[in-house]
């Protein structure tokens, strides 16, 4: 359950927002091109020059949806009483051990807004035991944040479609 919950923010960025963003920018051709680059990057990972170029292009194409997902998580934190989106904003530039792209990743922003440690998702930083009583509470908060962020994204997509 924890692995799936920890991968929700990344799947949100690549699944829902990535396709919607590239469709809004370049239509069906943009979505197809983005998915082809993603498939080539995954299929050739670690196999020479084609892999390096595909991974680089995929990273560039994934950056806008990832930043958009991070913004939706920050906005969703405003509607969740247990969340602290201001703390997430302060935490993002502070962790110099990670590259900027990873600090702005949706999972880092989601975990930071809930006061969770992104390297051991779902648990308060002081706890290493997944059976800790706070683990279930943290999972519920993460799922609630995901639900609110998804509803905000759907509302934004619906508003864009009406324009």
C-alpha atoms as one frame of an Amber mdcrd trajectory, in Angstrom:
protein
   0.000   0.000   0.000   2.815   2.392   0.860   4.578   1.950  -2.451   1.360
   2.675  -4.321   0.560   5.673  -2.136   4.066   7.060  -2.571   3.804   6.762
  -6.356   0.444   8.571  -6.585   1.900  12.083  -7.003   4.200  11.016  -9.844
   1.406   9.084 -11.547  -0.847  12.128 -11.155   1.717  14.276 -12.972   2.466
  11.811 -15.764  -0.982  10.288 -16.137  -3.587  13.001 -15.804  -1.733  16.290
 -16.056   0.914  15.321 -18.600  -1.571  14.132 -21.178  -3.948  17.034 -20.560
  -1.195  19.642 -20.729   0.379  18.347 -23.929  -3.084  17.970 -25.478  -3.843
  21.604 -24.608  -0.512  22.745 -26.066  -0.211  20.639 -29.228  -3.389  18.585
 -29.572  -3.403  14.860 -30.174  -0.005  15.016 -31.886   1.512  16.500 -28.716
   0.110  13.711 -26.542   1.310  11.028 -28.964   4.780  12.557 -29.237   5.053
  12.798 -25.452   3.954   9.180 -24.959   6.367   7.951 -27.660   9.282   9.754
 -25.985   8.208   8.295 -22.630   8.019   4.772 -24.091  11.418   5.088 -25.793
  12.978   6.440 -22.591  11.627   3.496 -20.590  12.459   0.862 -23.218  16.051
   1.985 -23.793  16.959   3.016 -20.253  20.713   2.663 -19.809  21.448   1.509
 -23.371  23.642   4.033 -25.075  23.146   7.403 -26.724  19.490   6.914 -27.709
  18.661   6.232 -24.080  20.427   9.357 -22.857  18.659  11.566 -25.389  15.253
   9.974 -24.742  15.619  10.307 -20.968  16.728  13.940 -21.340  13.839  14.846
 -23.671  11.391  12.986 -21.433  12.659  14.916 -18.405  12.185  18.209 -20.243
   8.681  17.253 -21.388   7.709  16.043 -17.913   8.856  19.191 -16.102   5.789
  21.385 -16.869   3.226  18.740 -15.773   5.288  17.991 -12.660   5.382  21.680
 -11.692   1.652  21.929 -12.363   1.015  18.881 -10.164   3.121  20.449  -7.406
   0.982  23.593  -7.608  -2.182  21.498  -7.358  -0.792  19.772  -4.247   0.008
  23.138  -2.675  -3.490  24.392  -3.508  -5.045  21.177  -2.176  -3.160  21.685
   1.059  -5.165  24.847   1.632  -8.333  22.730   1.882  -6.930  20.030   4.151
  -6.772  21.007   7.842  -3.777  18.753   8.582  -1.699  20.112   5.693   0.883
  22.871   5.884   1.473  24.154   2.344   3.527  27.094   3.636   5.896  24.616
   5.287   6.189  22.822   1.955   7.146  26.058   0.229   9.848  26.664   2.820
  11.111  23.064   2.575  11.485  22.990  -1.216  14.488  25.329  -1.535  16.016
  24.151   1.745  17.051  20.573   0.883  20.256  21.150  -1.077  21.055  17.410
  -1.196  18.546  16.982  -4.036  18.658  18.616  -7.472  16.071  21.367  -8.011
  14.013  19.145 -10.340  13.613  16.575  -7.569  12.905  19.205  -4.905  10.007
  20.467  -7.024   8.751  16.941  -7.784   5.093  16.385  -6.914   5.815  13.666
  -4.353   8.307  15.877  -2.477   5.824  18.767  -2.380   2.941  16.485  -1.332
   4.964  14.868   1.465   6.394  18.191   2.648   2.957  19.810   2.792   1.837
  16.998   5.104   4.996  17.207   7.217   6.141  13.773   6.057   9.600  12.591
   5.117   9.657  12.046   1.344  12.404   9.447   1.561  10.285   7.180   3.791
   6.787   8.105   2.629   3.871   7.927   4.938   5.730   8.142   8.218   6.801
  11.012  10.393  10.576  11.534  10.041  11.286  10.183  13.538   9.546   6.862
  12.903  11.024   4.035  10.873   8.345   1.449  11.764   5.554   1.156   9.199
   3.256  -0.251  11.898   3.580   3.010  13.792   0.136   4.393  14.778   0.815
   7.561  12.822   1.337   5.576   9.608  -2.401   5.037   9.038  -3.105   8.689
   9.778  -0.387   9.784   7.365  -1.744   7.475   4.657  -5.249   8.884   5.118
  -3.920  12.430   4.881  -1.920  11.618   1.752  -4.953  10.045   0.090  -7.130
  13.016   1.084  -4.557  15.418  -0.367  -4.460  13.343  -3.558  -8.246  13.419
  -3.838  -8.451  17.170  -3.382  -5.620  17.783  -5.873  -7.356  15.541  -8.417
 -10.658  17.394  -7.986  -8.867  20.718  -8.425  -7.168  19.434 -11.591 -10.464
  18.163 -13.012 -12.097  21.527 -12.256  -9.222  23.346 -13.965  -9.439  21.054
 -17.001 -13.203  21.570 -17.192 -12.720  25.342 -17.007 -10.130  25.157 -19.802
 -12.509  23.100 -21.932 -15.218  25.728 -21.542 -12.944  28.474 -22.902
